[in-house]
Amino acid sequence: MSEKLIPEHIDPFRFAEQQLHLIGIVNISDMKRLEAALQSSDSVVAVDLKFGVDEQSITFLKGHLKTKLTLQCQRCLEPFVYEIISNFALGIVNTLDEAKALPELYEPALAKEGKLALRELIEDEVILNLPIIPKHGADECEVNISLSEAEEKQEKRDNPFKVLESLKDKRK
Ligand SMILES: [Zn+2]
């Protein structure tokens, strides 16, 4: 397949002015934080990204991503395939104050010196969509017990990606 790799860094403001539409992939092997959470790293994330400026002069990135990841089931410890399909709308800002002023419909994406780390941002979106406790559906799993609620809470606290969610909440 000759699918186009999404560039690592871009100028989001120029892309938005030109209303660019990018369709391509990011290799999981280029997403080190995500890769560490997976059983295998031979898959890709397919993305469809539209840049633009809305009627409030907000530079936005509206995206769609799709991937199938191999995770390890926390009940039977066997691999299982987890599909993620996600839509996101990001408001591109230069400062935290601008991030706070964004309307609710946008998650903030901070540009550094006019550049956006595009692959990293897609990696963040995938990580946010990972299950807190990866496990097979009850009818597919080798082990037929469910984790207690206490264990689930514990996992939630220990989730290393939680910091990402709190970053996203900063503007509230
Ligand atoms: Zn299982």
Coordinates of C-alpha atoms and ligand atoms in Angstrom, one line a residue:
M1 CA 0.0 0.0 0.0
S2 CA 1.2 3.5 -0.8
E3 CA -0.4 5.4 2.1
K4 CA 1.1 8.7 2.9
L5 CA 2.8 9.2 6.2
I6 CA 1.5 12.2 8.2
P7 CA 4.4 14.6 8.8
E8 CA 5.8 14.9 12.3
H9 CA 5.5 18.7 12.6
I10 CA 3.5 21.2 10.6
D11 CA 2.6 24.8 10.5
P12 CA -1.1 24.6 11.6
F13 CA -1.9 28.3 10.8
R14 CA -0.7 28.0 7.2
F15 CA -2.5 24.7 6.9
A16 CA -5.7 26.3 8.2
E17 CA -5.4 29.3 5.9
Q18 CA -5.1 27.0 2.9
Q19 CA -7.9 24.7 4.3
L20 CA -5.7 21.7 3.8
H21 CA -7.1 18.2 4.0
L22 CA -4.6 15.5 4.9
I23 CA -5.3 11.8 4.6
G24 CA -2.6 9.4 5.7
I25 CA -1.2 7.1 8.3
V26 CA 1.0 7.2 11.4
N27 CA 3.0 4.1 12.1
I28 CA 2.6 2.8 15.7
S29 CA 6.4 2.3 15.7
D30 CA 6.7 6.1 15.6
M31 CA 4.5 6.5 18.7
K32 CA 6.8 5.4 21.5
R33 CA 4.5 6.0 24.4
L34 CA 1.6 4.2 22.8
E35 CA 3.9 1.4 21.6
A36 CA 4.9 0.7 25.2
A37 CA 1.3 -0.1 26.0
L38 CA 0.8 -2.6 23.2
Q39 CA 1.6 -6.2 22.6
S40 CA 2.7 -5.5 19.0
S41 CA 3.6 -2.4 17.0
D42 CA 3.1 -3.5 13.4
S43 CA -0.2 -1.6 12.9
V44 CA -0.9 1.9 11.8
V45 CA -3.3 4.7 12.7
A46 CA -5.3 5.9 9.7
V47 CA -6.2 9.6 9.9
D48 CA -8.3 12.1 8.1
L49 CA -7.5 15.7 9.1
K50 CA -9.2 18.9 8.0
F51 CA -7.7 22.3 8.9
G52 CA -9.5 25.6 8.8
V53 CA -10.5 28.8 10.4
D54 CA -14.1 29.1 11.8
E55 CA -16.4 32.1 11.9
Q56 CA -14.9 33.1 15.3
S57 CA -11.5 33.2 13.7
I58 CA -10.4 30.1 15.7
T59 CA -7.9 27.9 13.9
F60 CA -9.1 24.4 14.1
L61 CA -8.2 20.8 13.2
K62 CA -11.1 18.4 12.8
G63 CA -9.9 14.9 12.6
H64 CA -11.0 11.3 12.4
L65 CA -8.8 8.4 13.3
K66 CA -9.1 4.6 13.1
T67 CA -6.8 1.9 14.2
K68 CA -6.7 -1.7 15.5
L69 CA -4.4 -2.3 18.4
T70 CA -3.2 -5.5 20.0
L71 CA -3.5 -5.2 23.7
Q72 CA -3.0 -7.7 26.5
C73 CA -6.2 -8.9 28.2
Q74 CA -5.8 -8.2 31.9
R75 CA -8.0 -11.2 32.8
C76 CA -6.5 -14.1 30.7
L77 CA -3.2 -12.3 29.7
E78 CA -3.8 -13.3 26.1
P79 CA -3.5 -10.7 23.3
F80 CA -6.7 -9.3 21.9
V81 CA -7.5 -6.8 19.2
Y82 CA -9.1 -3.5 20.2
E83 CA -10.5 -1.2 17.6
I84 CA -10.5 2.6 18.1
I85 CA -12.6 4.9 15.9
S86 CA -12.6 8.5 17.1
N87 CA -13.5 12.0 16.0
F88 CA -11.9 15.0 17.5
A89 CA -12.0 18.8 17.1
L90 CA -9.0 20.7 18.3
G91 CA -8.7 24.5 18.6
I92 CA -5.1 25.5 17.9
V93 CA -3.7 28.1 20.3
N94 CA -0.4 29.7 21.1
T95 CA -0.8 30.2 24.8
L96 CA -2.6 28.7 27.8
D97 CA -4.8 31.8 28.1
E98 CA -6.0 31.3 24.5
A99 CA -6.7 27.6 25.4
K100 CA -8.9 28.7 28.3
A101 CA -10.9 31.1 26.0
L102 CA -11.7 28.3 23.5
P103 CA -15.4 27.4 23.2
E104 CA -16.3 24.0 24.7
L105 CA -16.5 22.3 21.3
Y106 CA -12.8 22.4 20.9
E107 CA -10.1 20.6 22.9
P108 CA -7.0 22.8 23.0
A109 CA -3.9 21.9 21.0
L110 CA -0.9 24.1 21.9
A111 CA 1.4 25.2 19.0
K112 CA 5.0 25.7 19.9
E113 CA 6.8 28.5 18.0
G114 CA 4.1 28.2 15.3
K115 CA 4.5 24.5 14.9
L116 CA 2.2 21.6 15.9
A117 CA 3.6 18.2 16.7
L118 CA 1.0 16.4 14.6
R119 CA 2.0 12.8 15.2
E120 CA 2.3 13.3 18.9
L121 CA -1.1 14.8 19.0
I122 CA -2.6 11.8 17.2
E123 CA -0.8 9.6 19.6
D124 CA -2.5 11.5 22.5
E125 CA -5.9 11.0 20.9
V126 CA -5.3 7.2 20.6
I127 CA -4.0 7.0 24.2
L128 CA -7.1 8.8 25.5
N129 CA -9.2 6.2 23.8
L130 CA -7.5 3.2 25.2
P131 CA -9.5 1.1 27.7
I132 CA -8.6 1.7 31.4
I133 CA -8.5 -2.0 31.9
P134 CA -7.9 -3.9 28.6
K135 CA -9.9 -7.1 28.5
H136 CA -11.8 -9.4 26.2
G137 CA -15.5 -9.3 26.1
A138 CA -17.0 -11.8 28.7
D139 CA -17.9 -14.3 26.0
E140 CA -14.4 -14.3 24.3
C141 CA -12.2 -14.4 27.4
E142 CA -10.4 -17.5 28.7
V143 CA -11.1 -16.5 32.2
N144 CA -14.6 -16.2 33.3
I145 CA -14.4 -13.8 36.2
S146 CA -14.9 -10.1 36.3
L147 CA -12.6 -7.7 38.1
S148 CA -14.0 -6.3 41.3
E149 CA -14.9 -2.7 41.4
A150 CA -12.2 -2.0 43.9
E151 CA -9.6 -3.3 41.5
E152 CA -11.0 -1.2 38.7
K153 CA -10.7 1.9 40.9
Q154 CA -7.1 1.0 41.7
E155 CA -6.3 0.7 38.0
K156 CA -7.8 4.0 37.3
R157 CA -5.5 5.7 39.9
D158 CA -2.4 4.0 38.5
N159 CA -3.2 4.8 34.8
P160 CA 0.0 6.5 33.6
F161 CA -2.0 8.3 30.9
K162 CA -4.2 10.1 33.3
V163 CA -2.0 13.1 33.2
L164 CA -3.0 13.6 29.7
E165 CA -6.6 13.9 30.7
S166 CA -5.8 16.4 33.4
L167 CA -3.8 18.5 30.9
K168 CA -6.9 18.6 28.7
D169 CA -9.0 19.8 31.7
K170 CA -6.7 22.7 32.5
R171 CA -8.6 25.3 30.7
K172 CA -11.8 24.6 32.7
Ligands
ZN1 ZN -9.1 -12.4 28.1

